[in-house]
Coordinates of C-alpha atoms in Angstrom, one line a residue:
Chain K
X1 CA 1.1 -7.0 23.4
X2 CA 0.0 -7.0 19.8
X3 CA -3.4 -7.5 18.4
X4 CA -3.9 -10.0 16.3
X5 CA -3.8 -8.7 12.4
X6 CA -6.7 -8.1 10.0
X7 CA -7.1 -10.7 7.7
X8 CA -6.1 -9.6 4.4
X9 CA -8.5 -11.4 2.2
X10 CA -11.1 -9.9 4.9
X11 CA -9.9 -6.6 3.9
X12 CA -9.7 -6.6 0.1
X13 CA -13.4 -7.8 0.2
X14 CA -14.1 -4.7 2.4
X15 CA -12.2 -2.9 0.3
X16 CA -14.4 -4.2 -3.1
X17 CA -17.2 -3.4 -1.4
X18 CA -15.9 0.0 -0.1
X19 CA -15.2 0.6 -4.2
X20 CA -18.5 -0.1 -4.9
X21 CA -19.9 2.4 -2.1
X22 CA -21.1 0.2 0.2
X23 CA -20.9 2.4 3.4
X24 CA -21.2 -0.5 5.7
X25 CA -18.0 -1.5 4.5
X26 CA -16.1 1.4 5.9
X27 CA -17.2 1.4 8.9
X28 CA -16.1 -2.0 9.3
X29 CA -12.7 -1.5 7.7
X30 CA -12.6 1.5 10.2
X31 CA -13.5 -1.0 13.3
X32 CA -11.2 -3.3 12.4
X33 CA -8.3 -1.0 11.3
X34 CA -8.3 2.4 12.8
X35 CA -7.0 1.3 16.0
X36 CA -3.6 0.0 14.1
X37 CA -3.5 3.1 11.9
X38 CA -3.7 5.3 14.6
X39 CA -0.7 4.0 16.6
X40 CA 0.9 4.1 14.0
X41 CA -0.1 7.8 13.1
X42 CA 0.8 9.0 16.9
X43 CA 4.1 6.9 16.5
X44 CA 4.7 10.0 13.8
X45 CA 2.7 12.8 14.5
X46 CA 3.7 12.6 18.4
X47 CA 0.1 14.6 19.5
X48 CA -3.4 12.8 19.4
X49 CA -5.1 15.4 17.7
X50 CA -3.0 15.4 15.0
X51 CA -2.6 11.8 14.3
X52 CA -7.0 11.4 14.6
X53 CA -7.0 14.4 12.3
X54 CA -4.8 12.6 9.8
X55 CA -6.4 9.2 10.5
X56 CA -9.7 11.1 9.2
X57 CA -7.9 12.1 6.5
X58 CA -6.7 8.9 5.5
X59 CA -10.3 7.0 5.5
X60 CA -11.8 9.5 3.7
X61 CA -8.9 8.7 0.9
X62 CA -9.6 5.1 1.7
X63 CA -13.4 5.9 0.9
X64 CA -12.5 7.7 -2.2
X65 CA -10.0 5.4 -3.7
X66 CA -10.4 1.8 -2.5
X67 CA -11.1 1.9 -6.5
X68 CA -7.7 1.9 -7.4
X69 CA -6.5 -0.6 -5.3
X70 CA -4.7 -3.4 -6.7
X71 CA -6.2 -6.9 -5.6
X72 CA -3.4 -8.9 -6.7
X73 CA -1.0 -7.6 -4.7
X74 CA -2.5 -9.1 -1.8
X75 CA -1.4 -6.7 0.6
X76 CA -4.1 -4.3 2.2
X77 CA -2.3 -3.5 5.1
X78 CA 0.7 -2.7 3.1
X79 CA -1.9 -0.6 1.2
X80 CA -3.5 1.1 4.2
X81 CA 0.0 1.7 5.8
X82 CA 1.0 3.2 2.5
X83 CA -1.7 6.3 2.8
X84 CA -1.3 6.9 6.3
X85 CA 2.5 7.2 6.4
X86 CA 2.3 9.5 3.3
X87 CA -0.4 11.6 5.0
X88 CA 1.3 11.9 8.2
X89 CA 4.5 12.8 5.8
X90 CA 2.8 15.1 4.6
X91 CA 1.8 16.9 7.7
X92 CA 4.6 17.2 9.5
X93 CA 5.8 21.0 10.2
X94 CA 9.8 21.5 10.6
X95 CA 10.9 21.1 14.2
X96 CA 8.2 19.0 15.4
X97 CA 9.6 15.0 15.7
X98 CA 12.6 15.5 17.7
X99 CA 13.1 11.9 19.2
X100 CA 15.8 10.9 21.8
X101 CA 17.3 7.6 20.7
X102 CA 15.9 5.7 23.8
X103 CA 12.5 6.0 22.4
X104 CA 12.9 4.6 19.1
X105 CA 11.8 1.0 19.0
X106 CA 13.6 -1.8 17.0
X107 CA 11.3 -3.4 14.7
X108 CA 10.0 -6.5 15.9
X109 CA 8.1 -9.6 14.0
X110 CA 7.1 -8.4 10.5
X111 CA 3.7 -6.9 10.0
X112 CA 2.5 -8.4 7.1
X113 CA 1.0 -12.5 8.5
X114 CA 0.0 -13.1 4.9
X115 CA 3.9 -12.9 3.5
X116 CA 5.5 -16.4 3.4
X117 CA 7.9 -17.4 6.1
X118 CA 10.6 -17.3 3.8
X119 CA 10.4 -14.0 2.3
X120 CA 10.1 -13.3 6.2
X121 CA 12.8 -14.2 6.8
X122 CA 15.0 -12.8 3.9
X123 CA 13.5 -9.3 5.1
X124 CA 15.3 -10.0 8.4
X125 CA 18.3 -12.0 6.9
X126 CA 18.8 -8.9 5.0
X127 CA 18.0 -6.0 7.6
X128 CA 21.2 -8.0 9.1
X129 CA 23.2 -7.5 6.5
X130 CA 23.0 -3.5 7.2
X131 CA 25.3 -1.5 9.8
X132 CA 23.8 -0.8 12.9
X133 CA 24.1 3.0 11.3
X134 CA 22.3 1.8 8.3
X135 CA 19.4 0.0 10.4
X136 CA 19.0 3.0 12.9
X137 CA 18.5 4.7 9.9
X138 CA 16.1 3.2 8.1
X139 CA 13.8 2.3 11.2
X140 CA 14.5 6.3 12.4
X141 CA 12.9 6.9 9.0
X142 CA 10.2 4.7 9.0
X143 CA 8.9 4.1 12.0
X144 CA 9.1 7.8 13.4
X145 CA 9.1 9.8 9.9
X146 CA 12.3 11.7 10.6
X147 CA 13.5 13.6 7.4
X148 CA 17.2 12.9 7.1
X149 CA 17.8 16.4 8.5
X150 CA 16.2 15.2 11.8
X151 CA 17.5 12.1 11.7
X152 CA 21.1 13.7 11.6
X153 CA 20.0 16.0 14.4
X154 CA 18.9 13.1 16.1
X155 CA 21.7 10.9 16.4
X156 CA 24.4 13.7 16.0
X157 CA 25.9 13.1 12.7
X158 CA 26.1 15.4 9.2
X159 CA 23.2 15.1 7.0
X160 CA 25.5 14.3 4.0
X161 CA 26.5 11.1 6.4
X162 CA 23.2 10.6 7.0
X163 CA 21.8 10.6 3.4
X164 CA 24.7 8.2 2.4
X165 CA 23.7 5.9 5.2
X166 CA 19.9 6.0 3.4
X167 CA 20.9 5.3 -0.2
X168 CA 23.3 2.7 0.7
X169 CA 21.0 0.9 2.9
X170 CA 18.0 1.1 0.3
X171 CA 20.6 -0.5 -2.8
X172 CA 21.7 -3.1 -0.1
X173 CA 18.3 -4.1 1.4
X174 CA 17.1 -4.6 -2.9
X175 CA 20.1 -6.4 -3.8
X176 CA 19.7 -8.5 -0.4
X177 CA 16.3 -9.3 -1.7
X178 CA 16.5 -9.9 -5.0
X179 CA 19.1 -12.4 -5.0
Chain C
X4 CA 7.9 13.0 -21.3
X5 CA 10.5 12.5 -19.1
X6 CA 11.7 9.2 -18.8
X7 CA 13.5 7.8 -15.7
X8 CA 16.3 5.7 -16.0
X9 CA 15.9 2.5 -13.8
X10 CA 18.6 3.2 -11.6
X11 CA 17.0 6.2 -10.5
X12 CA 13.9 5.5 -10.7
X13 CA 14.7 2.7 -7.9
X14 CA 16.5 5.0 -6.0
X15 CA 13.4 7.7 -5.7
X16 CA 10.9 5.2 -5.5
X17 CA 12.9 3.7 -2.3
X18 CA 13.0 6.9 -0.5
X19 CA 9.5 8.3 -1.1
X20 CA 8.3 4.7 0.4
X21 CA 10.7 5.1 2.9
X22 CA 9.9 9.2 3.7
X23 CA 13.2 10.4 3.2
X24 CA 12.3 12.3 -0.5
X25 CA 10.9 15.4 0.8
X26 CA 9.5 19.0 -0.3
X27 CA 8.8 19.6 -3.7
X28 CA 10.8 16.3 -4.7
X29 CA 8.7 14.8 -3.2
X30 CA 5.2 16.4 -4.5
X31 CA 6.8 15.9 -8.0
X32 CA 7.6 12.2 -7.7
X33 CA 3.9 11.7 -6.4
X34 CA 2.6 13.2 -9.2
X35 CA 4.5 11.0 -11.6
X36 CA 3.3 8.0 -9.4
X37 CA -0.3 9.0 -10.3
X38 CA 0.1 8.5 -14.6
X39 CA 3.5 6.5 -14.5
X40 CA 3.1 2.8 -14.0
X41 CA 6.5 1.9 -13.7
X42 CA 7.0 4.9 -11.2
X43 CA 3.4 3.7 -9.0
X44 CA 4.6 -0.6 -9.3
X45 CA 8.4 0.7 -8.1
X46 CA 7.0 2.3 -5.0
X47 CA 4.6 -0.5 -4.5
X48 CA 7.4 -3.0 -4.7
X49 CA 9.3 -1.0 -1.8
X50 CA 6.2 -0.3 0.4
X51 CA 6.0 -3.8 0.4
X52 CA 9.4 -4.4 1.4
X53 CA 9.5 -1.9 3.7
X54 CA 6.5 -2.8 5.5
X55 CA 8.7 -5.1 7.7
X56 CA 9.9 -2.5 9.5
X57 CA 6.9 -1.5 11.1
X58 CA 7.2 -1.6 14.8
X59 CA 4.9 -3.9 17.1
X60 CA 2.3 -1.3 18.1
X61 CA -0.5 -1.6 20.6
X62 CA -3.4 -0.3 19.1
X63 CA -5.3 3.3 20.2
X64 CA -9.2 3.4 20.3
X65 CA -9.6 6.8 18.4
X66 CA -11.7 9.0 20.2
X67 CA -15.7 8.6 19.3
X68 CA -16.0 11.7 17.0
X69 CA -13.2 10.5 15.0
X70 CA -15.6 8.0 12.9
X71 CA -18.5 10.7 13.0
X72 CA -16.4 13.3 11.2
X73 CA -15.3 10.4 8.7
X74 CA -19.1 9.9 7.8
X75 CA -19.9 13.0 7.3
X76 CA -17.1 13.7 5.2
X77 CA -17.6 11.3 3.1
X78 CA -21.9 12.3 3.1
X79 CA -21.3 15.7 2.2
X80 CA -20.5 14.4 -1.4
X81 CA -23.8 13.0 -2.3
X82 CA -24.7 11.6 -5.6
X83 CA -28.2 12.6 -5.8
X84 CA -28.9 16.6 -4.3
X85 CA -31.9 16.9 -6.0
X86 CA -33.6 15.5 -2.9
X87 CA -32.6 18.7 -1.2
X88 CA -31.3 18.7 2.1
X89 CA -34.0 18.6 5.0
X90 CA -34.0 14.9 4.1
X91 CA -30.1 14.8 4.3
X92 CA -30.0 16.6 8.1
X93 CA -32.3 14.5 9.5
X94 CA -30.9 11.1 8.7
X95 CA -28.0 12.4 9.8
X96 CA -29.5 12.8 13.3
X97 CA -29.5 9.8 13.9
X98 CA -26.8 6.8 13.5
X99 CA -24.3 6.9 10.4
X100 CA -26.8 7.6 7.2
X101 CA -24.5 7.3 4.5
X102 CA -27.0 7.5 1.3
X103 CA -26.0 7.3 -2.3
X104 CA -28.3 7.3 -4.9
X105 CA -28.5 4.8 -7.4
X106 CA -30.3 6.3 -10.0
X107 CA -32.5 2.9 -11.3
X108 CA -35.3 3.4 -13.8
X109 CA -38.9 2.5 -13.4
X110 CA -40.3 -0.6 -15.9
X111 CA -43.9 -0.2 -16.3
X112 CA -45.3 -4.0 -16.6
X113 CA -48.1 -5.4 -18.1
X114 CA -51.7 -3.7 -16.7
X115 CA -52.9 -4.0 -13.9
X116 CA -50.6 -1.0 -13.0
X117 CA -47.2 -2.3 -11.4
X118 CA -43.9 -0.2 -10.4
X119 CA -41.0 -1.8 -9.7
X120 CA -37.8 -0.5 -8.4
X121 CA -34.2 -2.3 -8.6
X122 CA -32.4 -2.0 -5.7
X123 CA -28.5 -2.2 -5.4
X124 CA -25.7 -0.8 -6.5
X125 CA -24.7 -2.6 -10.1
X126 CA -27.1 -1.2 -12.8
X127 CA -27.3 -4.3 -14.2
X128 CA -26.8 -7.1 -11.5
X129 CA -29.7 -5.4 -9.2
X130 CA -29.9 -7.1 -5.7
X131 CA -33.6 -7.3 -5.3
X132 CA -36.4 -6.2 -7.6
X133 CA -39.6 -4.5 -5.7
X134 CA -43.4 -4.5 -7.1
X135 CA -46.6 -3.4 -6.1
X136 CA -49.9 -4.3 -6.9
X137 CA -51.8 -1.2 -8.6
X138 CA -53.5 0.2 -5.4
X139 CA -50.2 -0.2 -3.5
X140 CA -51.7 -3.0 -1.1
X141 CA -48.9 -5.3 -1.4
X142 CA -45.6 -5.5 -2.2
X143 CA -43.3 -8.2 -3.9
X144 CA -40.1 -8.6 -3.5
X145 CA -37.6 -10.9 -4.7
X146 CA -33.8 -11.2 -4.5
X147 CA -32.3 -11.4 -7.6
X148 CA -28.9 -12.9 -6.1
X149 CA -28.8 -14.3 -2.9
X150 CA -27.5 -11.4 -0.9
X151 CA -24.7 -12.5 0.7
X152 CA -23.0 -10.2 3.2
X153 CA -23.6 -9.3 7.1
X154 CA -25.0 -12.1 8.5
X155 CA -25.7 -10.4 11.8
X156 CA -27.7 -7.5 9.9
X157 CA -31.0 -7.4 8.5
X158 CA -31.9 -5.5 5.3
X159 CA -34.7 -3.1 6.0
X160 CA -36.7 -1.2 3.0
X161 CA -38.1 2.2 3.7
X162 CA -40.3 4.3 1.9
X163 CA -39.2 7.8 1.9
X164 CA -42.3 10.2 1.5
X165 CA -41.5 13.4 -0.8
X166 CA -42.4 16.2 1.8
X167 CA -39.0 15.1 3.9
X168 CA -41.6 13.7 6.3
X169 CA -39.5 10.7 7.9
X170 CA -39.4 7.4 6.3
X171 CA -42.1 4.3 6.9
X172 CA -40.4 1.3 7.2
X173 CA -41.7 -1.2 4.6
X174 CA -40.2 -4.5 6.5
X175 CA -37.5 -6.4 5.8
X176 CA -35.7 -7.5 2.2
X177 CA -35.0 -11.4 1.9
X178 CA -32.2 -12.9 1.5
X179 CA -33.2 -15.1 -0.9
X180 CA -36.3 -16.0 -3.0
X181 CA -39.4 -13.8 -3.6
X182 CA -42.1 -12.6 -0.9
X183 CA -44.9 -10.9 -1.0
X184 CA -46.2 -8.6 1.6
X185 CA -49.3 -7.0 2.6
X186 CA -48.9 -3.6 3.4
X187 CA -50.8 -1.6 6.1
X188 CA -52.7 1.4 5.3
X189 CA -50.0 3.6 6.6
X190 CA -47.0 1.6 4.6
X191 CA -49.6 2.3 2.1
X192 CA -50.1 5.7 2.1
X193 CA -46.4 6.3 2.6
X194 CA -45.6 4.4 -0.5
X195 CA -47.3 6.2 -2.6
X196 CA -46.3 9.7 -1.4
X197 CA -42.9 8.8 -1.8
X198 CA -40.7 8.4 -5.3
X199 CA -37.6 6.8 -3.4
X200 CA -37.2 4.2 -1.2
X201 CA -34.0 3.1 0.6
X202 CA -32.2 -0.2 2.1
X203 CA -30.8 0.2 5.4
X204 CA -28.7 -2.5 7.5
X205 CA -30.2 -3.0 10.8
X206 CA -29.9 -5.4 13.8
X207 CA -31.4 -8.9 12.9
X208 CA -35.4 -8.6 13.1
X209 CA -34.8 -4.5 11.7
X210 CA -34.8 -1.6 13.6
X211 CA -35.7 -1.6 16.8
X212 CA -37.1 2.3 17.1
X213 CA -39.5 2.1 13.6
X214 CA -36.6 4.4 12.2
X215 CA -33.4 3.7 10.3
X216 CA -30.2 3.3 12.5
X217 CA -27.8 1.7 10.4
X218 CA -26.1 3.0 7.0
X219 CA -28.7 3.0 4.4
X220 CA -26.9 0.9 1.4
X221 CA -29.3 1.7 -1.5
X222 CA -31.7 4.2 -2.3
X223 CA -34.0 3.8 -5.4
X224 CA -36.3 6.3 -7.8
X225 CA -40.0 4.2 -7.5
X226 CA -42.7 5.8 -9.0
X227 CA -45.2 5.1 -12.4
X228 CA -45.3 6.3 -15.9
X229 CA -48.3 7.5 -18.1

């Protein structure tokens, strides 16, 4: 069951306010957010501790930069899921996100409610147009924040396959879109 | 200067979104992101793509001192540490004080002596403007805009006396308009030991306990010249 998403023009005001140091406004982004971030964050970082450690982490950066983010892009989440993917990246040690291929979910109904239903569906038109290799992939990548060495490990193949796989995806799913 | 070709620069700015650029690649490429526009709007562009991928989650309640360690983080910069830090430990006793200073100078008006403090967080788009009457009987206080935010809060002022003592509430801000208040001896006496006074959010009505316990918003220099 999903909950429902954080309206984005909700957030960016949050966010404004946040940029002008309103403190009230961080603890409601946090209220409102922190629960999505942090499934996320154990979806990569595997332990509790570590993904609250890193969801600390990222709202202090949210704190300290909601400055520099870009209103017009009218994506906040995309924002938000931006600094705690990086940060969890970041704190990964070697060896710790082995993942059995059972346990990696597909991606469902896009994230972002604010994107039209047609680029929506262009995204998913397009994810199509990958191999299944390709896809498992990407999502391997994404969702659980395997390097390409794990990912290799993961689903038995050589890295060079592996990184192959990556690039070709990536140049496919950009030409997909922007045609 | 280096200077990426577009090709490439597509390519690296597709797997950093992604995660796949690792190591010192990847340190580097962040790097560039932070004074390269094209580099920072190319990564953009795929997190934004990429973003579809996300997985239906179920949300996690972080555990309670999750947020705690978050405030206080981002409390132990504080703008203004000349006020020392008895003032700072205490408030953080109690719920959430997250306190910047706005340093706001004081006008002297036209005698009989008046101090006024602006309160908010724009220098010069001030949220409400605060004067006293010479003997500090009465306060006036007017919103300069009409203060739009939590409409299930209340904005409390506060007098915060100089010996760290803890702060006297001074009653609520409007929303809108101007209103003058009689003060009490106490809020009196308070008043004038303090040189700041602070805005905090509270339940509807204020606080409840006679001390602040929500974030204070705003906190003000309010004192006289000559």
């Amino acid at each position: 069951m999903r909950a429902p998403e954080p309206d984005n023009a909700a957030l960016e005001i949050l966010l404004a306010r946040c940029a002008r140091q309103d403190s009230a406004a961080i603890e409601e982004l946090y209220q409102q957010v922190a629960p999505i971030l942090l499934a996320l964050l154990m979806g990569m970082l595997r332990t509790r501790d570590l993904a609250e450690d890193a969801l600390q982490d990222v709202f202090v950066r949210v704190w300290r930069q909601a400055g520099q983010y870009d209103a017009h892009r009218g994506r906040t989440m995309a924002w938000l899921v931006s600094i705690a993917r990086n940060r969890a990246i970041d704190m990964q040690r070697a060896n710790r996100n082995w993942v059995t291929l059972e346990s990696v979910p597909e991606p469902a109904a896009p994230a972002g409610r604010e994107e039209s239903t047609l680029t929506r569906n262009a995204l998913e038109r397009c994810l199509q147009l990958l191999s299944g290799d390709q896809r498992q992939c990407l999502v391997l990548a994404y969702q659980q924040g395997l390097s390409q060495d794990h990912i290799a490990t993961t689903i038995g193949c050589p890295l060079g396959t592996v990184k192959s796989w990556v690039r070709r995806a990536l140049v496919s799913l950009r030409q997909c879109l922007e045609s | 200067m280096n200077y990426l070709r577009p090709q490439l620069l597509e390519q690296l700015a597709g797997a950093y979104a992604l995660g796949t650029l690792r190591g010192p690649a990847r340190a580097r490429f962040g790097r560039l992101c932070q004074h390269n526009s094209a580099a920072s709007a190319a990564v953009q562009r795929w997190e934004d793509r990429l973003i579809y991928l996300l997985p239906v989650v179920a949300p996690v309640a972080p555990s309670p001192q999750v947020w705690a360690r978050i405030a206080q983080r981002i409390q132990s910069r504080p703008v203004d540490s000349k006020r020392g830090t008895g003032w700072w430990r205490w408030m953080a006793a109690g719920a959430l004080a997250l306190s910047l200073v706005v340093g706001i100078s004081i006008r002297l008006l036209n005698p009989p002596l008046q101090t006024v403090a602006a309160l908010g967080d724009d220098r010069s788009h001030p949220l409400w403007s605060v004067a006293r009457s010479g003997d500090s009987g009465s306060l006036t206080i007017r919103a300069l805009q009409d203060v739009r935010g939590n409409a299930q809060r209340a904005y409390e002022l506060w007098a915060l006396p100089r010996d760290g003592k803890p702060p006297v509430s001074l009653g609520l801000l409007p929303r809108t308009g101007s209103i003058e208040r009689t003060l009490s001896t106490t809020q009196r006496l308070a008043l004038l030991a303090s040189s700041k006074v602070a805005v905090s959010l509270e339940p509807p009505g204020g606080s409840p306990s006679g001390q602040p316990t929500g974030p204070i918003l705003y906190v003000a220099d309010v004192g006289r010249t000559g």
